[in-house]
Amino acid sequence: MKTKFKVCIVSAEMAPFAKVGGLADVANSLSRTLASMGHEVSVFVPRYGFLDAQDMGMKRVKLNGEVRVRLGNDTKSVELWQCSLRGSKAAIYLVANDYLLGRNGVYGDPETRYDYADNALRFTFFSRAVLEIIKNLSLRYDVIHLNDHQTGLIPLLMKEEYASEKALASAATLFTIHNLGYQGVYPREMLEEAGLPEELAYAMGPLEFWGKVNFMKAAIVYADIISTVSETYAKEIQTGQEYGCGLEGVLKARSEDLFGVLNGADYVTWNPSTDRYLAYKYGLSNVKDKAKNKLHFINKNRLSDLTQQSFLMGIVSRLADQKGLDLLEAVADELLAMDAGLAVLGTGQQRYHEFFTRLQERYPGKVSVSLDFNEKLAHVIEAASDVFLMPSRYEPCGLNQMYSMRYGTVPVVRFTGGLADTVKPYNPTTGEGTGFVFHDYSTAALMDAVGAAYGVFQDKERWERLMKNAMQEDFSWKRAAKGYVELYKKAVGRKCSAPFADWVYSVSEKAL
Ligand code: ADP
Ligand code: GLC
């Protein structure tokens, strides 16, 4: 059995090139870690308009003749660029087409925050372009590792259209679900526009979803192996509509091939003792210095109702319903009635932009809100806060709670997905545990958890022990990458070959 793999990771996001959420961090850390373990790693990401060739040291890759991707009646040209990932042997390929991918945003217009209306075409193009490039350059991979719906057509195209292409025929596929709340569901008309096989969109078929087209469903049906980013989420998404978001049937039909691998945390970027963004660096041996960051933050943001003794709650998040922000909205006044402040960094739904703006206006001495995407401020808030709030409605994995723990910032989380798998509930009798965990999705349960944290916070000794427990947790990427290597082995072993129609039919039957 092979122990070293040639892996091709395909993702719409990858730090430091393009980041909207945790997917970007995962693409970076996973490729880095796999490469450091001796695997041969290539990553394909779109070349967005905000990526500067010179800044990034990008070089144009010469393809064998002109490469064009057919989209319905049209064809679009493909350019390929390459650059390196600092400190890593992983090769980064940037797929370019100025019109479709070279825009200022990843998924939508940064000004209006609306998704681009042609995302179905943009990511069909990206998926097809990746396959055309592999074919054109005769690249050989053991495994093609796809991430989220933007790359969901690749397993389907590989089996339905590229099965006899030498470069692709031998590669197995792994599809990782980072968030089932975003499935890439588009109107049926896009099939013709994008030149996708309409015959696969029959009722209950692999591309069909309530009369529409669903990229994520296609990947779940066609990938050799499927994974998601925590074990609990892998179970939750098979239980019903709430977590499965309508795909629970197909997921259940493939449950033997569906695994959970918990993400890791990048402790080079997220290390309070070396963090260049912090006014005061600190670690286990000088944990008391963490409080200096809080005071610095309070003074800098003129939070005049707070002192170093106040309880500072931090949030760094996409501002989306997923993150449980409606609960927070309902209890905000009650929370701020304590000797407590709130530091918020995020962008997302208009509703939460308005809520946090109003909250800051009402509590100028206690609340600091930045409706922005700001790498530095994310680190500053992690270091300054006493607790980190993540009352998520659902959470496939979540990275911020892991970063928080390393920063001695005690997480207050709901028991779901990766939050359930990473935060150990504080036990007041033994002093063990790493955070505060609540179960019901309710304001009362959230208030109880924050109240419990506030209570322990008043006892400096107990709180310091709790901080130290959290700081010593280790969610290294090495463990996660090993988990993926196991899945690559499985994918290679289970690669499904023709006649493929029977396979698709049997998955659809089981999903009924
Ligand atoms: P999700 O992927 O659902 O957004 P994760 O917790 O997995 O949630 O990852 C979010 C990542 O994005 C973290 O690295 C977090 O620090 C970062 N992040 C989220 N919002 C912002 C923001 N406004 N500014 C800077 N970083 C952010
Ligand atoms: C998603 C999830 C988040 C996860 C991240 C990376 O965006 O919402 O929970 O940590 O992907 O896998």
Coordinates of C-alpha atoms and ligand atoms in Angstrom, one line a residue:
M1 CA 0.0 0.0 0.0
K2 CA 1.2 3.5 -0.9
T3 CA 2.4 5.6 2.0
K4 CA 3.3 8.8 0.1
F5 CA 0.7 10.4 -2.1
K6 CA 0.5 12.8 -5.0
V7 CA -2.3 15.0 -3.9
C8 CA -4.2 17.8 -5.8
I9 CA -6.2 20.0 -3.5
V10 CA -8.8 22.2 -5.1
S11 CA -10.4 25.1 -3.2
A12 CA -12.0 28.4 -3.8
E13 CA -10.2 29.9 -0.8
M14 CA -6.7 29.6 0.5
A15 CA -4.8 31.8 2.9
P16 CA -2.9 34.1 2.3
F17 CA -4.3 34.4 -1.3
A18 CA -8.0 34.5 -0.7
K19 CA -9.9 34.2 2.6
V20 CA -13.5 34.5 3.5
G21 CA -13.6 32.0 6.4
G22 CA -12.0 28.9 7.8
L23 CA -11.8 27.1 4.5
A24 CA -8.9 29.4 3.6
D25 CA -7.0 28.5 6.8
V26 CA -7.6 24.8 6.2
A27 CA -6.4 24.8 2.6
N28 CA -3.2 26.5 3.7
S29 CA -2.4 24.4 6.8
L30 CA -3.4 21.1 5.2
S31 CA -1.2 21.5 2.1
R32 CA 1.7 22.8 4.2
T33 CA 1.5 19.9 6.6
L34 CA 1.1 17.2 4.0
A35 CA 4.1 18.6 2.1
S36 CA 6.2 18.6 5.2
M37 CA 5.3 14.9 5.7
G38 CA 6.7 14.1 2.3
H39 CA 3.6 14.0 0.2
E40 CA 3.6 15.8 -3.2
V41 CA 1.1 18.5 -3.0
S42 CA -0.4 20.8 -5.6
V43 CA -3.2 23.3 -4.9
F44 CA -5.5 24.8 -7.4
V45 CA -7.2 28.1 -6.5
P46 CA -8.8 30.8 -8.7
R47 CA -6.8 33.8 -9.5
Y48 CA -9.0 36.5 -8.2
G49 CA -8.7 40.2 -9.3
F50 CA -7.2 41.4 -6.1
L51 CA -4.2 39.1 -6.4
D52 CA -1.2 41.0 -7.7
A53 CA 1.2 38.9 -9.8
Q54 CA 4.2 40.9 -8.8
D55 CA 3.5 41.0 -5.0
M56 CA 3.0 37.3 -5.0
G57 CA 5.9 36.3 -7.3
M58 CA 3.5 34.6 -9.7
K59 CA 4.8 33.2 -12.9
R60 CA 2.7 32.3 -16.0
V61 CA 2.7 28.6 -16.7
K62 CA 3.1 27.7 -20.4
L63 CA 0.3 25.3 -21.4
N64 CA 0.5 23.0 -24.4
G65 CA -1.4 25.2 -26.9
E66 CA -4.5 27.3 -26.1
V67 CA -6.8 25.9 -23.4
R68 CA -10.5 26.8 -23.5
V69 CA -13.4 25.7 -21.4
R70 CA -16.7 25.1 -23.0
L71 CA -19.7 26.7 -21.2
G72 CA -22.8 26.0 -23.2
N73 CA -22.5 27.7 -26.6
D74 CA -19.6 29.7 -25.5
T75 CA -15.9 29.0 -24.7
K76 CA -13.7 30.8 -22.3
S77 CA -9.9 30.9 -22.2
V78 CA -7.9 29.5 -19.4
E79 CA -4.6 30.9 -18.2
L80 CA -2.4 29.3 -15.5
W81 CA -0.1 30.9 -13.0
Q82 CA 2.1 29.4 -10.4
C83 CA 3.6 30.7 -7.2
S84 CA 5.0 29.2 -4.0
L85 CA 3.7 29.0 -0.5
R86 CA 6.2 30.5 1.8
G87 CA 8.2 27.9 3.7
S88 CA 6.6 25.0 1.9
K89 CA 7.2 22.7 -1.0
A90 CA 3.5 22.7 -2.0
A91 CA 3.0 24.0 -5.5
I92 CA 0.2 26.7 -5.9
Y93 CA -1.6 26.9 -9.2
L94 CA -3.8 29.9 -9.9
V95 CA -6.4 29.4 -12.5
A96 CA -7.2 32.6 -14.4
N97 CA -9.9 34.0 -16.6
D98 CA -10.2 37.8 -16.1
Y99 CA -13.9 38.0 -16.9
L100 CA -15.1 35.1 -14.7
L101 CA -12.6 34.9 -11.9
G102 CA -10.6 38.1 -12.0
R103 CA -13.1 40.1 -9.8
N104 CA -12.6 42.1 -6.6
G105 CA -14.5 39.6 -4.5
V106 CA -14.3 35.8 -3.9
Y107 CA -18.1 35.0 -3.9
G108 CA -19.6 38.5 -4.2
D109 CA -19.2 42.2 -4.6
P110 CA -17.3 43.5 -1.5
E111 CA -19.2 46.8 -1.8
T112 CA -22.8 45.5 -1.9
R113 CA -22.0 42.2 -0.2
Y114 CA -24.3 40.4 -2.7
D115 CA -23.1 37.2 -4.3
Y116 CA -22.2 37.4 -7.9
A117 CA -25.2 36.4 -10.0
D118 CA -23.1 34.2 -12.2
N119 CA -21.4 32.1 -9.5
A120 CA -22.8 28.9 -11.1
L121 CA -20.9 29.7 -14.3
R122 CA -17.8 31.0 -12.5
F123 CA -17.3 27.8 -10.5
T124 CA -18.3 25.5 -13.3
F125 CA -15.6 27.2 -15.3
F126 CA -13.1 26.8 -12.4
S127 CA -13.9 23.1 -12.0
R128 CA -13.6 22.4 -15.7
A129 CA -10.5 24.5 -16.1
V130 CA -8.7 22.5 -13.4
L131 CA -9.5 19.2 -15.2
E132 CA -8.5 20.7 -18.6
I133 CA -5.2 21.8 -17.1
I134 CA -4.5 18.4 -15.6
K135 CA -5.2 16.9 -18.9
N136 CA -3.2 19.5 -20.9
L137 CA -0.1 19.1 -18.7
S138 CA -0.5 15.4 -18.2
L139 CA -0.3 15.8 -14.4
R140 CA -0.8 12.6 -12.4
Y141 CA -2.3 12.5 -9.0
D142 CA -3.3 9.6 -6.7
V143 CA -6.0 11.7 -5.1
I144 CA -7.9 14.8 -6.1
H145 CA -9.2 16.4 -2.9
L146 CA -12.1 18.8 -3.5
N147 CA -13.5 21.2 -0.9
D148 CA -17.0 22.6 -0.7
H149 CA -19.6 23.1 -3.4
Q150 CA -17.5 25.4 -5.6
T151 CA -15.5 22.3 -6.6
G152 CA -18.4 19.9 -6.3
L153 CA -18.8 19.3 -10.0
I154 CA -15.3 17.8 -10.3
P155 CA -16.0 14.2 -9.1
L156 CA -19.1 14.1 -11.4
L157 CA -17.2 15.5 -14.4
M158 CA -14.3 13.1 -13.8
K159 CA -16.6 10.1 -13.9
E160 CA -19.0 11.2 -16.6
E161 CA -16.8 13.1 -19.0
Y162 CA -13.1 12.4 -18.3
A163 CA -13.2 8.7 -17.3
S164 CA -11.1 7.8 -20.4
E165 CA -8.6 10.6 -20.0
K166 CA -5.3 9.0 -19.0
A167 CA -4.2 11.7 -16.7
L168 CA -7.5 11.6 -14.7
A169 CA -8.6 8.0 -15.0
S170 CA -6.4 6.7 -12.2
A171 CA -7.1 9.5 -9.7
A172 CA -9.5 8.9 -6.8
T173 CA -11.6 11.7 -5.3
L174 CA -12.1 12.9 -1.7
F175 CA -14.8 15.6 -1.2
T176 CA -14.6 17.5 2.0
I177 CA -17.7 19.3 3.3
H178 CA -16.8 22.4 5.2
N179 CA -20.3 23.7 5.6
L180 CA -23.6 22.1 4.5
G181 CA -25.3 25.4 4.9
Y182 CA -23.9 26.5 1.5
Q183 CA -24.6 23.9 -1.2
G184 CA -24.3 25.8 -4.5
V185 CA -28.0 25.6 -5.4
Y186 CA -28.8 27.2 -8.8
P187 CA -31.8 27.5 -11.1
R188 CA -32.1 24.7 -13.6
E189 CA -31.5 27.0 -16.6
M190 CA -27.8 27.1 -15.6
L191 CA -27.3 23.6 -16.9
E192 CA -27.7 24.6 -20.5
E193 CA -25.7 27.8 -20.0
A194 CA -22.9 26.0 -18.4
G195 CA -23.1 23.0 -20.7
L196 CA -23.7 20.5 -17.9
P197 CA -25.2 17.1 -18.5
E198 CA -29.0 17.8 -18.2
E199 CA -29.7 14.1 -18.3
L200 CA -28.2 13.9 -14.7
A201 CA -30.8 16.3 -13.4
Y202 CA -33.7 14.0 -13.6
A203 CA -36.0 14.0 -10.5
M204 CA -34.0 12.7 -7.5
G205 CA -30.9 12.4 -9.8
P206 CA -27.4 13.4 -8.8
L207 CA -27.7 17.0 -9.9
E208 CA -31.3 17.6 -9.0
F209 CA -32.5 19.2 -5.8
W210 CA -36.1 20.2 -5.5
G211 CA -36.3 21.2 -9.2
K212 CA -33.0 23.1 -9.0
V213 CA -29.3 22.1 -9.5
N214 CA -27.1 21.3 -6.5
F215 CA -23.3 21.2 -6.8
M216 CA -22.8 19.8 -3.3
K217 CA -25.2 16.9 -3.9
A218 CA -23.4 16.0 -7.1
A219 CA -20.1 15.7 -5.2
I220 CA -21.7 13.6 -2.4
V221 CA -23.1 11.2 -5.0
Y222 CA -19.9 10.9 -7.1
A223 CA -16.9 11.3 -4.8
D224 CA -15.1 8.1 -3.9
I225 CA -14.8 9.2 -0.3
I226 CA -16.6 12.1 1.6
S227 CA -15.4 13.8 4.7
T228 CA -16.4 16.6 6.9
V229 CA -14.5 18.7 9.4
S230 CA -15.4 17.1 12.7
E231 CA -16.7 13.7 13.9
T232 CA -19.8 15.2 15.6
Y233 CA -20.8 17.1 12.4
A234 CA -20.3 14.0 10.3
K235 CA -23.0 12.4 12.5
E236 CA -25.2 15.4 12.9
I237 CA -25.6 15.9 9.1
Q238 CA -27.1 12.5 8.7
T239 CA -29.8 13.0 11.4
G240 CA -32.3 15.2 9.7
Q241 CA -33.1 18.4 7.9
E242 CA -31.8 20.7 10.7
Y243 CA -28.2 19.7 10.1
G244 CA -28.4 17.9 6.8
C245 CA -30.1 20.9 5.1
G246 CA -32.0 18.6 2.8
L247 CA -29.0 16.4 1.9
E248 CA -29.4 14.1 4.9
G249 CA -30.8 11.3 2.7
V250 CA -27.9 11.2 0.3
L251 CA -25.4 11.6 3.1
K252 CA -27.0 8.6 4.9
A253 CA -26.9 6.6 1.6
R254 CA -23.2 7.1 1.6
S255 CA -22.6 6.8 5.3
E256 CA -20.1 4.0 4.9
D257 CA -17.9 6.4 2.9
L258 CA -18.4 9.4 5.1
F259 CA -15.9 10.4 7.7
G260 CA -15.1 13.2 10.1
V261 CA -11.6 14.6 10.4
L262 CA -11.3 17.5 12.9
N263 CA -9.5 20.5 11.6
G264 CA -6.3 21.6 13.3
A265 CA -5.0 25.0 14.4
D266 CA -2.1 26.8 12.8
Y267 CA 0.1 27.5 15.9
V268 CA 2.7 29.4 13.9
T269 CA 0.2 32.1 13.0
W270 CA -1.7 31.8 16.3
N271 CA 0.8 31.9 19.0
P272 CA 0.5 34.6 21.7
S273 CA 4.2 34.4 22.6
T274 CA 5.4 35.3 19.1
D275 CA 2.4 37.2 17.7
R276 CA 3.7 40.3 16.0
Y277 CA 0.3 42.0 16.1
L278 CA 0.1 42.0 19.9
A279 CA 1.1 45.0 22.1
Y280 CA 2.2 42.5 24.8
K281 CA 3.3 39.0 23.9
Y282 CA 2.6 36.3 26.5
G283 CA 2.6 32.6 27.1
L284 CA 2.0 30.0 29.8
S285 CA 4.9 31.3 31.9
N286 CA 3.7 35.0 31.9
V287 CA 0.0 34.5 31.5
K288 CA -0.7 37.6 33.6
D289 CA 0.6 39.7 30.8
K290 CA -2.5 38.8 28.8
A291 CA -4.4 41.4 30.8
K292 CA -2.1 44.2 29.5
N293 CA -3.5 43.5 26.1
K294 CA -7.0 44.0 27.5
L295 CA -6.1 47.3 29.1
H296 CA -4.4 48.4 25.9
F297 CA -7.5 47.5 23.9
I298 CA -9.8 49.3 26.3
N299 CA -7.7 52.5 26.2
K300 CA -7.2 52.4 22.5
N301 CA -11.0 52.1 21.8
R302 CA -11.9 54.5 24.6
L303 CA -14.1 52.0 26.4
S304 CA -14.4 54.3 29.3
D305 CA -16.9 52.2 31.3
L306 CA -14.4 49.3 31.5
T307 CA -11.3 48.7 33.6
Q308 CA -8.8 45.9 33.7
Q309 CA -11.1 44.1 36.1
S310 CA -14.0 44.1 33.6
F311 CA -15.0 40.9 31.8
L312 CA -14.2 41.4 28.1
M313 CA -16.1 39.2 25.6
G314 CA -14.8 38.8 22.1
I315 CA -16.3 37.8 18.8
V316 CA -14.5 37.4 15.5
S317 CA -16.9 35.9 13.0
R318 CA -18.7 35.9 9.7
L319 CA -21.9 37.6 10.7
A320 CA -24.2 34.9 9.7
D321 CA -27.3 33.2 11.2
Q322 CA -25.1 30.0 11.6
K323 CA -23.1 31.7 14.3
G324 CA -26.0 32.1 16.7
L325 CA -25.9 35.8 16.7
D326 CA -29.7 36.1 17.1
L327 CA -29.2 34.6 20.6
L328 CA -26.6 37.2 21.3
E329 CA -28.9 39.9 20.0
A330 CA -31.6 38.9 22.5
V331 CA -29.3 38.8 25.5
A332 CA -27.0 41.7 24.7
D333 CA -28.5 44.1 27.3
E334 CA -28.5 41.5 30.0
L335 CA -24.8 40.7 29.3
L336 CA -23.8 44.3 29.3
A337 CA -25.6 45.0 32.6
M338 CA -22.6 43.1 34.2
D339 CA -19.2 44.7 34.5
A340 CA -18.6 43.5 31.0
G341 CA -17.6 44.7 27.5
L342 CA -17.9 43.4 24.0
A343 CA -15.3 43.5 21.2
V344 CA -16.8 42.5 17.8
L345 CA -15.0 42.0 14.5
G346 CA -17.0 40.7 11.5
T347 CA -18.8 41.2 8.3
G348 CA -21.8 39.5 6.8
Q349 CA -25.6 39.8 6.9
Q350 CA -27.0 43.4 6.9
R351 CA -29.2 42.5 9.9
Y352 CA -26.2 41.9 12.1
H353 CA -24.3 44.9 10.8
E354 CA -27.3 47.0 11.9
F355 CA -27.6 45.3 15.3
F356 CA -24.0 45.7 16.2
T357 CA -23.9 49.3 15.0
R358 CA -26.9 50.2 17.2
L359 CA -25.3 48.3 20.1
Q360 CA -22.2 50.3 19.9
E361 CA -24.2 53.5 19.7
R362 CA -26.1 52.6 22.9
Y363 CA -23.0 51.4 24.8
P364 CA -20.1 53.5 23.5
G365 CA -18.1 53.0 26.8
K366 CA -18.5 49.2 26.7
V367 CA -18.8 48.0 23.1
S368 CA -16.3 48.1 20.2
V369 CA -17.5 47.0 16.8
S370 CA -15.5 46.7 13.6
L371 CA -17.6 45.7 10.6
D372 CA -14.5 44.8 8.6
F373 CA -12.2 42.0 7.6
N374 CA -9.0 42.6 9.5
E375 CA -6.4 40.0 10.2
K376 CA -4.5 42.1 12.7
L377 CA -7.6 43.0 14.7
A378 CA -8.6 39.3 14.8
H379 CA -5.4 38.6 16.7
V380 CA -5.7 41.7 18.9
I381 CA -9.3 40.7 20.0
E382 CA -8.2 37.1 20.7
A383 CA -5.5 38.4 23.0
A384 CA -7.5 41.1 24.7
S385 CA -10.7 39.2 25.5
D386 CA -11.3 37.1 28.6
V387 CA -13.9 34.9 26.9
F388 CA -14.7 34.2 23.2
L389 CA -18.4 33.8 22.3
M390 CA -19.4 31.1 19.8
P391 CA -23.1 30.3 20.4
S392 CA -23.4 28.7 17.0
R393 CA -26.6 27.2 15.7
Y394 CA -24.4 24.7 14.0
E395 CA -20.6 24.6 13.5
P396 CA -18.9 22.1 11.2
C397 CA -15.6 22.6 13.0
G398 CA -14.9 26.2 14.0
L399 CA -11.3 27.4 14.2
N400 CA -11.7 30.4 16.4
Q401 CA -12.4 28.4 19.6
M402 CA -9.1 26.6 19.0
Y403 CA -7.2 29.9 18.5
S404 CA -8.9 31.3 21.6
M405 CA -7.8 28.4 23.8
R406 CA -4.2 28.9 22.7
Y407 CA -4.6 32.6 23.7
G408 CA -6.0 31.7 27.2
T409 CA -9.3 33.2 26.0
V410 CA -11.9 30.9 27.4
P411 CA -14.5 29.8 24.8
V412 CA -18.2 29.9 25.6
V413 CA -19.7 27.6 23.0
R414 CA -22.8 25.7 22.1
F415 CA -22.5 21.9 22.1
T416 CA -22.6 21.3 18.4
G417 CA -20.2 20.0 15.6
G418 CA -16.6 20.8 16.1
L419 CA -17.3 23.0 19.2
A420 CA -18.5 19.8 20.9
D421 CA -15.4 18.0 19.9
T422 CA -12.9 20.6 21.0
V423 CA -14.1 22.4 24.1
K424 CA -14.2 20.4 27.4
P425 CA -16.8 21.7 29.8
Y426 CA -15.4 23.4 33.0
N427 CA -15.9 21.3 36.1
P428 CA -16.1 23.6 39.1
T429 CA -15.3 20.7 41.5
T430 CA -12.1 19.5 39.9
G431 CA -11.1 22.6 38.1
E432 CA -10.7 20.6 34.9
G433 CA -12.0 21.7 31.5
T434 CA -11.3 24.3 28.9
G435 CA -14.4 26.3 28.4
F436 CA -18.2 26.7 29.0
V437 CA -20.5 24.6 27.0
F438 CA -24.3 24.9 26.7
H439 CA -26.7 22.6 24.9
D440 CA -30.1 24.1 24.1
Y441 CA -30.3 26.7 21.4
S442 CA -31.9 29.2 23.7
T443 CA -31.1 32.6 25.3
A444 CA -31.5 31.1 28.8
A445 CA -28.8 28.4 28.1
L446 CA -26.5 31.0 26.6
M447 CA -27.0 33.3 29.6
D448 CA -26.4 30.5 32.1
A449 CA -23.1 29.6 30.3
V450 CA -21.9 33.3 30.2
G451 CA -23.1 33.7 33.8
A452 CA -21.1 30.7 34.9
A453 CA -18.0 32.0 33.2
Y454 CA -18.5 35.5 34.8
G455 CA -18.7 33.8 38.2
V456 CA -15.5 31.9 37.8
F457 CA -13.8 35.0 36.4
Q458 CA -14.3 36.7 39.8
D459 CA -12.0 34.1 41.4
K460 CA -8.6 35.0 39.9
E461 CA -6.9 31.8 40.9
R462 CA -9.5 29.5 39.5
W463 CA -9.7 31.6 36.3
E464 CA -5.9 31.4 35.8
R465 CA -6.0 27.6 36.1
L466 CA -8.8 27.5 33.5
M467 CA -6.9 29.7 31.1
K468 CA -3.9 27.5 31.5
N469 CA -5.9 24.4 30.9
A470 CA -7.1 25.9 27.6
M471 CA -3.7 27.1 26.6
Q472 CA -2.3 23.6 26.9
E473 CA -4.7 22.0 24.5
D474 CA -3.1 20.8 21.3
F475 CA -5.0 20.7 18.1
S476 CA -2.1 20.2 15.8
W477 CA -2.4 19.9 12.1
K478 CA -0.1 16.9 12.1
R479 CA -3.0 14.8 13.6
A480 CA -5.5 16.2 11.1
A481 CA -3.2 15.6 8.1
K482 CA -2.7 12.0 9.2
G483 CA -6.4 11.7 9.3
Y484 CA -6.6 12.9 5.7
V485 CA -3.8 10.5 4.6
E486 CA -5.9 7.6 6.0
L487 CA -8.8 8.9 3.8
Y488 CA -6.6 9.1 0.8
K489 CA -5.7 5.5 1.3
K490 CA -9.4 4.6 1.5
A491 CA -10.2 6.7 -1.5
V492 CA -7.6 5.0 -3.6
G493 CA -8.8 1.6 -2.4
R494 CA -12.5 2.3 -3.0
K495 CA -12.2 4.2 -6.2
C496 CA -15.4 3.3 -8.0
S497 CA -15.1 2.4 -11.6
A498 CA -17.7 1.9 -14.4
P499 CA -20.4 1.0 -15.0
F500 CA -21.0 4.2 -13.1
A501 CA -24.7 4.5 -13.8
D502 CA -25.5 1.6 -11.6
W503 CA -23.6 3.2 -8.7
V504 CA -25.4 6.6 -9.1
Y505 CA -28.7 4.8 -9.3
S506 CA -28.0 2.8 -6.1
V507 CA -27.1 5.9 -4.2
S508 CA -30.3 7.7 -5.3
E509 CA -32.3 4.6 -4.4
K510 CA -30.9 4.4 -0.9
A511 CA -31.4 8.2 -0.4
L512 CA -35.2 7.8 -1.0
Ligands
ADP1 P1 -16.2 29.9 9.3 O1 -15.3 29.2 8.4 O2 -17.5 29.3 9.5 O3 -16.2 31.4 9.0 P2 -14.1 29.3 11.3 O4 -14.1 29.5 12.8 O5 -13.8 28.0 10.8 O6 -15.5 29.8 10.8 O7 -13.0 30.2 10.6 C1 -13.1 31.6 10.5 C2 -11.8 32.2 10.1 O8 -12.0 33.5 9.6 C3 -10.9 32.4 11.3 O9 -9.5 32.3 10.9 C4 -11.2 33.8 11.7 O10 -10.2 34.4 12.5 C5 -11.4 34.5 10.4 N1 -12.3 35.6 10.4 C6 -13.6 35.6 10.4 N2 -14.1 36.9 10.3 C7 -13.0 37.7 10.3 C8 -12.9 39.1 10.2 N3 -13.9 39.9 10.1 N4 -11.6 39.6 10.1 C9 -10.5 38.7 10.2 N5 -10.6 37.4 10.3 C10 -11.9 36.9 10.3
GLC2 C1 -16.7 26.3 7.4 C2 -17.3 26.1 8.8 C3 -16.4 26.1 9.9 C4 -15.1 25.3 9.6 C5 -14.5 25.8 8.3 C6 -13.2 25.1 7.9 O1 -16.7 27.6 7.0 O2 -18.4 27.0 9.0 O3 -17.0 25.5 11.1 O4 -14.2 25.4 10.6 O5 -15.4 25.7 7.3 O6 -13.4 23.7 7.7

